[in-house]
């Protein structure tokens, strides 16, 4: 589903005041470099279902997720795009635009949220002028590759209850909070290659066992005893 382009926010938020600063490449640059990039940064809202990145296209901008959850997708040999992971705060979209390459993964918003974007060429120029500034970018790349590997191994855990607990653990890390904004059961089912009914049933079982505390329909928190699911013999 594709919606209208993101709407520009009037607020002029500086990197130094941003809550997602330590998860963002620009936020980790020296302040002098941030101030040079500041006039080029746009803070944008996005809506659920919006396409934030298209696979196979060279992006003109780099986008850093500030708030919200994004489904990462990869085209299969049959031409169908399938989920390969979820991303949240600090995840960098458009990374390969800085080196003139096409994106390898698509991204669709699973919730409303917010991002910052700036021209890929401007960020590449800033980093290219001082090799010492490449540290934040390299850490971002390291994190992105490791997270995709994390999602790959979660999908291969034995039993849906282990897969869902593993997915919620990764979501908590992505969102930077113990209380997780839960994706829809349909999205979770697509990610784990199962059915919505199986996801709903397993979530209830995890809640009944005390591994998951539901605050409301869309928010939950792992109880601390959830690691027991990985030690169960069944």
Short mmCIF file of N, CA and C in Angstrom, two decimals, residues 103-187:
data_model
loop_
_atom_site.label_atom_id
_atom_site.label_comp_id
_atom_site.label_asym_id
_atom_site.label_seq_id
_atom_site.Cartn_x
_atom_site.Cartn_y
_atom_site.Cartn_z
N UNK A 103 19.36 0.43 -3.39
CA UNK A 103 18.96 -0.22 -2.14
C UNK A 103 18.72 -1.71 -2.37
N UNK A 104 18.98 -2.50 -1.36
CA UNK A 104 18.80 -3.94 -1.43
C UNK A 104 17.54 -4.43 -0.72
N UNK A 105 16.89 -3.53 0.00
CA UNK A 105 15.73 -3.89 0.81
C UNK A 105 14.68 -2.78 0.72
N UNK A 106 13.42 -3.17 0.63
CA UNK A 106 12.32 -2.21 0.71
C UNK A 106 11.91 -2.00 2.15
N UNK A 107 11.18 -0.93 2.42
CA UNK A 107 10.74 -0.62 3.78
C UNK A 107 9.34 -0.04 3.75
N UNK A 108 8.45 -0.62 4.56
CA UNK A 108 7.06 -0.17 4.66
C UNK A 108 6.73 0.10 6.12
N UNK A 109 6.09 1.23 6.39
CA UNK A 109 5.75 1.61 7.76
C UNK A 109 4.64 0.72 8.31
N UNK A 110 4.89 0.12 9.47
CA UNK A 110 3.87 -0.67 10.14
C UNK A 110 3.04 0.17 11.09
N UNK A 111 3.52 1.36 11.38
CA UNK A 111 2.81 2.27 12.28
C UNK A 111 3.08 3.70 11.82
N UNK A 112 2.32 4.62 12.33
CA UNK A 112 2.67 6.03 12.12
C UNK A 112 3.97 6.31 12.85
N UNK A 113 4.73 7.26 12.35
CA UNK A 113 6.00 7.56 12.99
C UNK A 113 6.62 8.83 12.45
N UNK A 114 7.91 8.93 12.67
CA UNK A 114 8.63 10.15 12.31
C UNK A 114 10.05 9.78 11.92
N UNK A 115 10.59 10.53 10.96
CA UNK A 115 11.96 10.31 10.53
C UNK A 115 12.62 11.63 10.21
N UNK A 116 13.95 11.60 10.13
CA UNK A 116 14.71 12.74 9.64
C UNK A 116 15.39 12.32 8.35
N UNK A 117 15.45 13.23 7.39
CA UNK A 117 16.14 12.91 6.14
C UNK A 117 17.02 14.07 5.72
N UNK A 118 18.08 13.74 4.99
CA UNK A 118 18.95 14.75 4.41
C UNK A 118 19.56 14.18 3.14
N UNK A 119 20.03 15.02 2.24
CA UNK A 119 20.59 14.51 0.99
C UNK A 119 21.74 13.56 1.23
N UNK A 120 21.72 12.42 0.56
CA UNK A 120 22.79 11.43 0.73
C UNK A 120 24.14 12.02 0.34
N UNK A 121 24.16 12.85 -0.70
CA UNK A 121 25.43 13.43 -1.16
C UNK A 121 26.04 14.35 -0.10
N UNK A 122 25.17 15.08 0.62
CA UNK A 122 25.68 16.01 1.65
C UNK A 122 26.33 15.23 2.79
N UNK A 123 25.67 14.14 3.23
CA UNK A 123 26.25 13.35 4.31
C UNK A 123 27.53 12.66 3.84
N UNK A 124 27.55 12.18 2.60
CA UNK A 124 28.75 11.53 2.06
C UNK A 124 29.91 12.51 1.99
N UNK A 125 29.63 13.75 1.59
CA UNK A 125 30.68 14.78 1.51
C UNK A 125 31.24 15.08 2.89
N UNK A 126 30.34 15.21 3.88
CA UNK A 126 30.78 15.50 5.24
C UNK A 126 31.68 14.39 5.78
N UNK A 127 31.27 13.14 5.58
CA UNK A 127 32.07 12.02 6.07
C UNK A 127 33.36 11.87 5.29
N UNK A 128 33.32 12.21 3.99
CA UNK A 128 34.50 12.05 3.15
C UNK A 128 35.60 13.05 3.46
N UNK A 129 35.25 14.20 4.01
CA UNK A 129 36.24 15.23 4.31
C UNK A 129 37.11 14.85 5.50
N UNK A 130 36.62 14.00 6.36
CA UNK A 130 37.38 13.61 7.54
C UNK A 130 37.13 12.12 7.81
N UNK A 131 38.08 11.26 7.46
CA UNK A 131 37.89 9.82 7.65
C UNK A 131 37.56 9.44 9.09
N UNK A 132 37.97 10.27 10.05
CA UNK A 132 37.69 9.96 11.46
C UNK A 132 36.19 9.99 11.75
N UNK A 133 35.41 10.67 10.89
CA UNK A 133 33.97 10.76 11.10
C UNK A 133 33.23 9.51 10.63
N UNK A 134 33.94 8.59 10.00
CA UNK A 134 33.28 7.40 9.48
C UNK A 134 32.88 6.41 10.57
N UNK A 135 33.36 6.61 11.79
CA UNK A 135 33.03 5.70 12.88
C UNK A 135 31.53 5.51 13.07
N UNK A 136 30.76 6.61 13.20
CA UNK A 136 29.31 6.44 13.37
C UNK A 136 28.65 5.69 12.22
N UNK A 137 29.09 5.94 10.99
CA UNK A 137 28.51 5.25 9.84
C UNK A 137 28.84 3.76 9.88
N UNK A 138 30.08 3.44 10.22
CA UNK A 138 30.48 2.05 10.29
C UNK A 138 29.72 1.32 11.39
N UNK A 139 29.49 2.00 12.52
CA UNK A 139 28.72 1.37 13.59
C UNK A 139 27.27 1.15 13.16
N UNK A 140 26.73 2.09 12.37
CA UNK A 140 25.37 1.93 11.88
C UNK A 140 25.27 0.74 10.93
N UNK A 141 26.25 0.61 10.04
CA UNK A 141 26.28 -0.53 9.13
C UNK A 141 26.41 -1.84 9.89
N UNK A 142 27.27 -1.85 10.88
CA UNK A 142 27.46 -3.04 11.71
C UNK A 142 26.15 -3.42 12.38
N UNK A 143 25.46 -2.44 12.92
CA UNK A 143 24.19 -2.70 13.60
C UNK A 143 23.14 -3.23 12.64
N UNK A 144 23.06 -2.62 11.44
CA UNK A 144 22.04 -3.02 10.47
C UNK A 144 22.26 -4.46 10.01
N UNK A 145 23.50 -4.82 9.72
CA UNK A 145 23.79 -6.17 9.26
C UNK A 145 23.53 -7.18 10.37
N UNK A 146 23.93 -6.82 11.60
CA UNK A 146 23.72 -7.73 12.73
C UNK A 146 22.23 -7.92 12.99
N UNK A 147 21.44 -6.86 12.84
CA UNK A 147 20.01 -6.97 13.10
C UNK A 147 19.32 -7.87 12.08
N UNK A 148 19.72 -7.77 10.82
CA UNK A 148 19.15 -8.67 9.82
C UNK A 148 19.49 -10.13 10.15
N UNK A 149 20.71 -10.36 10.63
CA UNK A 149 21.10 -11.71 11.04
C UNK A 149 20.27 -12.16 12.24
N UNK A 150 19.99 -11.23 13.16
CA UNK A 150 19.15 -11.55 14.32
C UNK A 150 17.77 -12.01 13.88
N UNK A 151 17.18 -11.28 12.93
CA UNK A 151 15.84 -11.65 12.46
C UNK A 151 15.88 -12.99 11.73
N UNK A 152 16.97 -13.25 11.01
CA UNK A 152 17.09 -14.52 10.32
C UNK A 152 17.10 -15.69 11.28
N UNK A 153 17.80 -15.55 12.40
CA UNK A 153 17.86 -16.66 13.34
C UNK A 153 16.56 -16.78 14.14
N UNK A 154 15.87 -15.67 14.41
CA UNK A 154 14.58 -15.74 15.11
C UNK A 154 13.58 -16.56 14.30
N UNK A 155 13.58 -16.38 13.00
CA UNK A 155 12.64 -17.10 12.14
C UNK A 155 12.93 -18.60 12.09
N UNK A 156 14.10 -18.99 12.57
CA UNK A 156 14.48 -20.39 12.53
C UNK A 156 14.46 -21.06 13.91
N UNK A 157 14.00 -20.36 14.92
CA UNK A 157 13.84 -20.97 16.23
C UNK A 157 12.75 -22.03 16.17
N UNK A 158 12.91 -23.07 16.98
CA UNK A 158 11.92 -24.15 16.98
C UNK A 158 10.71 -23.74 17.82
N UNK A 159 9.54 -23.70 17.19
CA UNK A 159 8.31 -23.38 17.90
C UNK A 159 7.95 -21.91 17.78
N UNK A 160 6.66 -21.65 17.51
CA UNK A 160 6.21 -20.27 17.32
C UNK A 160 6.33 -19.46 18.60
N UNK A 161 6.18 -20.10 19.78
CA UNK A 161 6.30 -19.34 21.04
C UNK A 161 7.71 -18.78 21.20
N UNK A 162 8.73 -19.56 20.80
CA UNK A 162 10.10 -19.04 20.85
C UNK A 162 10.32 -17.94 19.82
N UNK A 163 9.76 -18.12 18.63
CA UNK A 163 9.92 -17.11 17.59
C UNK A 163 9.31 -15.78 18.02
N UNK A 164 8.12 -15.83 18.60
CA UNK A 164 7.45 -14.59 19.00
C UNK A 164 8.19 -13.91 20.14
N UNK A 165 8.66 -14.68 21.13
CA UNK A 165 9.43 -14.08 22.22
C UNK A 165 10.72 -13.46 21.66
N UNK A 166 11.39 -14.17 20.76
CA UNK A 166 12.59 -13.62 20.16
C UNK A 166 12.30 -12.34 19.39
N UNK A 167 11.17 -12.31 18.66
CA UNK A 167 10.78 -11.12 17.91
C UNK A 167 10.49 -9.95 18.85
N UNK A 168 9.82 -10.22 19.96
CA UNK A 168 9.51 -9.15 20.91
C UNK A 168 10.78 -8.62 21.58
N UNK A 169 11.75 -9.49 21.81
CA UNK A 169 13.03 -9.04 22.37
C UNK A 169 13.73 -8.08 21.41
N UNK A 170 13.73 -8.42 20.12
CA UNK A 170 14.35 -7.54 19.14
C UNK A 170 13.59 -6.23 19.00
N UNK A 171 12.25 -6.30 19.06
CA UNK A 171 11.46 -5.08 18.97
C UNK A 171 11.74 -4.15 20.14
N UNK A 172 11.90 -4.70 21.33
CA UNK A 172 12.22 -3.88 22.50
C UNK A 172 13.55 -3.16 22.30
N UNK A 173 14.52 -3.85 21.71
CA UNK A 173 15.80 -3.21 21.43
C UNK A 173 15.65 -2.13 20.37
N UNK A 174 14.88 -2.41 19.33
CA UNK A 174 14.68 -1.44 18.25
C UNK A 174 13.96 -0.20 18.74
N UNK A 175 12.96 -0.38 19.59
CA UNK A 175 12.15 0.74 20.06
C UNK A 175 12.76 1.44 21.27
N UNK A 176 13.77 0.82 21.86
CA UNK A 176 14.47 1.43 22.99
C UNK A 176 13.63 1.55 24.24
N UNK A 177 12.69 0.60 24.43
CA UNK A 177 11.83 0.65 25.61
C UNK A 177 11.40 -0.76 25.98
N UNK A 178 11.11 -0.98 27.26
CA UNK A 178 10.65 -2.30 27.70
C UNK A 178 9.23 -2.58 27.25
N UNK A 179 8.41 -1.51 27.19
CA UNK A 179 7.04 -1.67 26.72
C UNK A 179 7.03 -1.57 25.21
N UNK A 180 6.71 -2.68 24.56
CA UNK A 180 6.82 -2.77 23.11
C UNK A 180 5.50 -2.40 22.45
N UNK A 181 5.59 -1.59 21.40
CA UNK A 181 4.43 -1.35 20.55
C UNK A 181 4.32 -2.55 19.62
N UNK A 182 3.29 -3.36 19.81
CA UNK A 182 3.16 -4.62 19.09
C UNK A 182 2.70 -4.39 17.65
N UNK A 183 3.35 -5.04 16.69
CA UNK A 183 2.83 -4.99 15.32
C UNK A 183 1.52 -5.76 15.24
N UNK A 184 0.79 -5.56 14.18
CA UNK A 184 -0.46 -6.29 14.02
C UNK A 184 -0.18 -7.79 13.93
N UNK A 185 -1.18 -8.59 14.27
CA UNK A 185 -1.02 -10.04 14.17
C UNK A 185 -0.81 -10.47 12.73
N UNK A 186 -1.38 -9.74 11.79
CA UNK A 186 -1.18 -10.04 10.37
C UNK A 186 0.28 -9.81 9.99
N UNK A 187 0.86 -8.69 10.45
CA UNK A 187 2.26 -8.40 10.15
C UNK A 187 3.18 -9.43 10.79
#
